[in-house]
Amino acid sequence: MDIGTWMEQARRQVDQWIDQDLASMEVQPGSVEEAMQYSLTAGGKRLRPQLVLAAGEYVGIPWEPLRPVALAVEYVHTYSLIHDDLPAMDNDDFRRGRPTSHKMFGEAMAILAGDALLTEAFVKMAELSTTAFEAGAVLRATHCLAVAAGRQGLIRGQVRDLAAEHQEISVEALRDIHLKKTAALFEACVKMPALLVGRMGDADALGHFGQHFGLAFQMVDDILNVVGDPAVLGKATGTDAGLGKATYPRLVGLDQARVLVDEQSRLALAKLDQARLETLKGILTYAQRRSW
Ligand code: GRG
């Protein structure tokens, strides 16, 4: 199957799982679930759940037992977007082609919708089948996601990203921000399936893939913030420059940033088993070429 078809099928499956989960919440007007639904159904690419399913295939797990993990990573991601867009952070008005959550529901509800999504992610992890997976393995995967989302991962990256606004920082410091803010969640996405089946060697190789995938992805996102089409991206461009954000295009220029994307993409594949990497490589190539 070609990678475009695979990604489309995976995206549809994830959308269906999200719809089913929202249906079970019996969303009422004015409720926090309504704000959760608004952001969850705004048409994200579902790249993180796709990576969960692709890593699952790499270690021999079918899609269905990974449903809670696929939902959990999309919920953590969506929470981070809602909070990142708040006036106290990046103060963005558009996301996924729609007004941001706080623009629609007010700041208090946007904060609560983010909190609820983050919490719900761990409800999902606790619902992982202990028939399909050993309880200890479920605990290790849950720990992996919690560390990635928390003070040593996304939160640390966000704190450093905010502190770096309007500052001159080194390429190394920028890499560190991106490793935490962006790559930590991608790393967890691809490691968790391997942890669930106790494949520690694969977990290391997949974690290496996730880190370099995340760095390449963030570089591409930075490039798109300069050269992308807002109509295609569903969010404004030029915002990084407006906020004085440290980015690769600002630090090294657009051409060199593209060279670095290719370098990170090569590194991402270095530890993977050649015979099993097809889908992961396809997703990487898609992410790598988004801004070319
Ligand atoms: C904990 C508030 C908080 C933030 C953590 C992840 C993060 C830091 C902030 C979110 C915003 C941001 C710029 C993240 C970097 C990763 C990134 C480029 C996300 C956008 O992901 P896509 O393109 O989005 O996969 P869709 O909408 O397709 O899901």
mmCIF file of N, CA, C and O and ligand atoms in Angstrom, residues 44-48 74 77 79-81 83-84 89 95-96 154-155 158 181-182 217-218 221 235 290, ligand 1:
data_model
loop_
_atom_site.group_PDB
_atom_site.id
_atom_site.type_symbol
_atom_site.label_atom_id
_atom_site.label_comp_id
_atom_site.label_asym_id
_atom_site.label_seq_id
_atom_site.Cartn_x
_atom_site.Cartn_y
_atom_site.Cartn_z
ATOM 1 N N GLY A 44 -7.265 18.257 12.557
ATOM 2 C CA GLY A 44 -5.819 18.074 12.698
ATOM 3 C C GLY A 44 -5.333 16.958 11.786
ATOM 4 O O GLY A 44 -6.135 16.139 11.310
ATOM 5 N N LYS A 45 -4.036 16.942 11.541
ATOM 6 C CA LYS A 45 -3.489 15.938 10.618
ATOM 7 C C LYS A 45 -3.454 14.534 11.218
ATOM 8 O O LYS A 45 -3.276 13.564 10.518
ATOM 9 N N ARG A 46 -3.523 14.443 12.554
ATOM 10 C CA ARG A 46 -3.478 13.157 13.284
ATOM 11 C C ARG A 46 -2.139 12.452 13.113
ATOM 12 O O ARG A 46 -2.067 11.210 13.055
ATOM 13 N N LEU A 47 -1.090 13.265 12.984
ATOM 14 C CA LEU A 47 0.250 12.713 12.755
ATOM 15 C C LEU A 47 0.733 11.871 13.935
ATOM 16 O O LEU A 47 1.365 10.821 13.745
ATOM 17 N N ARG A 48 0.439 12.320 15.152
ATOM 18 C CA ARG A 48 0.934 11.582 16.320
ATOM 19 C C ARG A 48 0.268 10.213 16.445
ATOM 20 O O ARG A 48 0.961 9.206 16.601
ATOM 21 N N GLU A 74 -3.240 12.169 20.860
ATOM 22 C CA GLU A 74 -3.941 13.282 20.194
ATOM 23 C C GLU A 74 -4.558 14.210 21.245
ATOM 24 O O GLU A 74 -4.612 15.433 21.039
ATOM 25 N N HIS A 77 -1.713 16.320 22.670
ATOM 26 C CA HIS A 77 -1.338 17.291 21.638
ATOM 27 C C HIS A 77 -2.369 18.424 21.554
ATOM 28 O O HIS A 77 -2.005 19.613 21.533
ATOM 29 N N TYR A 79 -4.562 19.426 23.783
ATOM 30 C CA TYR A 79 -4.462 20.267 24.996
ATOM 31 C C TYR A 79 -3.320 21.272 24.844
ATOM 32 O O TYR A 79 -3.470 22.457 25.149
ATOM 33 N N SER A 80 -2.165 20.790 24.359
ATOM 34 C CA SER A 80 -0.989 21.680 24.280
ATOM 35 C C SER A 80 -1.243 22.818 23.285
ATOM 36 O O SER A 80 -0.819 23.949 23.507
ATOM 37 N N LEU A 81 -1.979 22.514 22.215
ATOM 38 C CA LEU A 81 -2.301 23.566 21.241
ATOM 39 C C LEU A 81 -3.245 24.603 21.858
ATOM 40 O O LEU A 81 -3.041 25.812 21.690
ATOM 41 N N HIS A 83 -3.686 25.419 25.007
ATOM 42 C CA HIS A 83 -2.997 26.253 26.004
ATOM 43 C C HIS A 83 -1.936 27.137 25.357
ATOM 44 O O HIS A 83 -1.754 28.283 25.755
ATOM 45 N N ASP A 84 -1.261 26.613 24.337
ATOM 46 C CA ASP A 84 -0.234 27.398 23.648
ATOM 47 C C ASP A 84 -0.831 28.646 22.988
ATOM 48 O O ASP A 84 -0.179 29.681 22.874
ATOM 49 N N MET A 89 0.203 32.921 26.526
ATOM 50 C CA MET A 89 1.301 32.230 25.831
ATOM 51 C C MET A 89 1.488 32.875 24.458
ATOM 52 O O MET A 89 1.926 33.998 24.373
ATOM 53 N N ARG A 95 -6.453 28.515 14.669
ATOM 54 C CA ARG A 95 -5.796 27.212 14.791
ATOM 55 C C ARG A 95 -6.639 26.208 14.033
ATOM 56 O O ARG A 95 -7.847 26.191 14.170
ATOM 57 N N ARG A 96 -5.989 25.361 13.265
ATOM 58 C CA ARG A 96 -6.703 24.334 12.501
ATOM 59 C C ARG A 96 -7.851 24.963 11.691
ATOM 60 O O ARG A 96 -8.945 24.421 11.589
ATOM 61 N N LEU A 154 7.265 18.420 27.368
ATOM 62 C CA LEU A 154 6.552 19.555 26.750
ATOM 63 C C LEU A 154 6.595 20.822 27.608
ATOM 64 O O LEU A 154 6.830 21.914 27.097
ATOM 65 N N ILE A 155 6.348 20.642 28.906
ATOM 66 C CA ILE A 155 6.267 21.832 29.767
ATOM 67 C C ILE A 155 7.619 22.549 29.811
ATOM 68 O O ILE A 155 7.698 23.773 29.682
ATOM 69 N N GLN A 158 8.170 24.369 26.624
ATOM 70 C CA GLN A 158 7.347 25.579 26.520
ATOM 71 C C GLN A 158 7.925 26.700 27.392
ATOM 72 O O GLN A 158 7.973 27.861 26.967
ATOM 73 N N LYS A 181 9.877 20.592 23.518
ATOM 74 C CA LYS A 181 8.575 21.137 23.145
ATOM 75 C C LYS A 181 7.880 20.267 22.100
ATOM 76 O O LYS A 181 6.670 20.069 22.148
ATOM 77 N N THR A 182 8.633 19.746 21.172
ATOM 78 C CA THR A 182 8.034 19.052 20.027
ATOM 79 C C THR A 182 8.419 17.576 19.960
ATOM 80 O O THR A 182 7.562 16.711 19.783
ATOM 81 N N PHE A 217 10.513 17.849 12.098
ATOM 82 C CA PHE A 217 9.146 18.366 12.010
ATOM 83 C C PHE A 217 9.076 19.814 12.476
ATOM 84 O O PHE A 217 8.434 20.659 11.837
ATOM 85 N N GLN A 218 9.750 20.121 13.591
ATOM 86 C CA GLN A 218 9.695 21.483 14.113
ATOM 87 C C GLN A 218 10.424 22.457 13.175
ATOM 88 O O GLN A 218 9.994 23.595 12.990
ATOM 89 N N ASP A 221 8.074 23.146 10.514
ATOM 90 C CA ASP A 221 7.027 24.048 11.011
ATOM 91 C C ASP A 221 7.533 25.496 11.057
ATOM 92 O O ASP A 221 6.807 26.428 10.703
ATOM 93 N N LYS A 235 -3.623 28.251 9.980
ATOM 94 C CA LYS A 235 -3.195 29.181 11.031
ATOM 95 C C LYS A 235 -2.369 30.281 10.372
ATOM 96 O O LYS A 235 -1.898 30.118 9.242
ATOM 97 N N ARG A 290 6.778 18.774 3.490
ATOM 98 C CA ARG A 290 5.593 19.642 3.558
ATOM 99 C C ARG A 290 5.862 21.065 3.098
ATOM 100 O O ARG A 290 4.989 21.750 2.628
HETATM 101 C C1 GRG B 1 2.189 22.576 27.519
HETATM 102 C C2 GRG B 1 1.031 24.702 26.761
HETATM 103 C C3 GRG B 1 2.017 23.633 26.535
HETATM 104 C C4 GRG B 1 2.754 23.661 25.435
HETATM 105 C C5 GRG B 1 3.779 22.692 25.139
HETATM 106 C C6 GRG B 1 3.494 21.401 22.249
HETATM 107 C C7 GRG B 1 3.596 22.806 22.729
HETATM 108 C C8 GRG B 1 4.464 23.065 23.885
HETATM 109 C C9 GRG B 1 2.918 23.820 22.188
HETATM 110 C C10 GRG B 1 1.979 23.659 21.072
HETATM 111 C C11 GRG B 1 2.259 24.560 19.921
HETATM 112 C C12 GRG B 1 3.492 24.212 19.134
HETATM 113 C C13 GRG B 1 4.061 25.268 18.281
HETATM 114 C C14 GRG B 1 4.019 23.018 19.197
HETATM 115 C C15 GRG B 1 5.171 22.568 18.458
HETATM 116 C C16 GRG B 1 4.786 21.385 17.675
HETATM 117 C C17 GRG B 1 3.898 21.739 16.558
HETATM 118 C C18 GRG B 1 4.501 22.373 15.390
HETATM 119 C C19 GRG B 1 2.603 21.463 16.615
HETATM 120 C C20 GRG B 1 1.641 21.545 15.525
HETATM 121 O O1 GRG B 1 1.378 20.201 15.214
HETATM 122 P P1 GRG B 1 0.636 19.730 13.909
HETATM 123 O O2 GRG B 1 1.164 20.469 12.728
HETATM 124 O O3 GRG B 1 -0.853 20.199 14.207
HETATM 125 O O4 GRG B 1 0.728 18.248 13.867
HETATM 126 P P2 GRG B 1 -2.247 19.561 13.778
HETATM 127 O O5 GRG B 1 -3.238 20.683 13.945
HETATM 128 O O6 GRG B 1 -2.168 19.038 12.376
HETATM 129 O O7 GRG B 1 -2.518 18.455 14.753
#
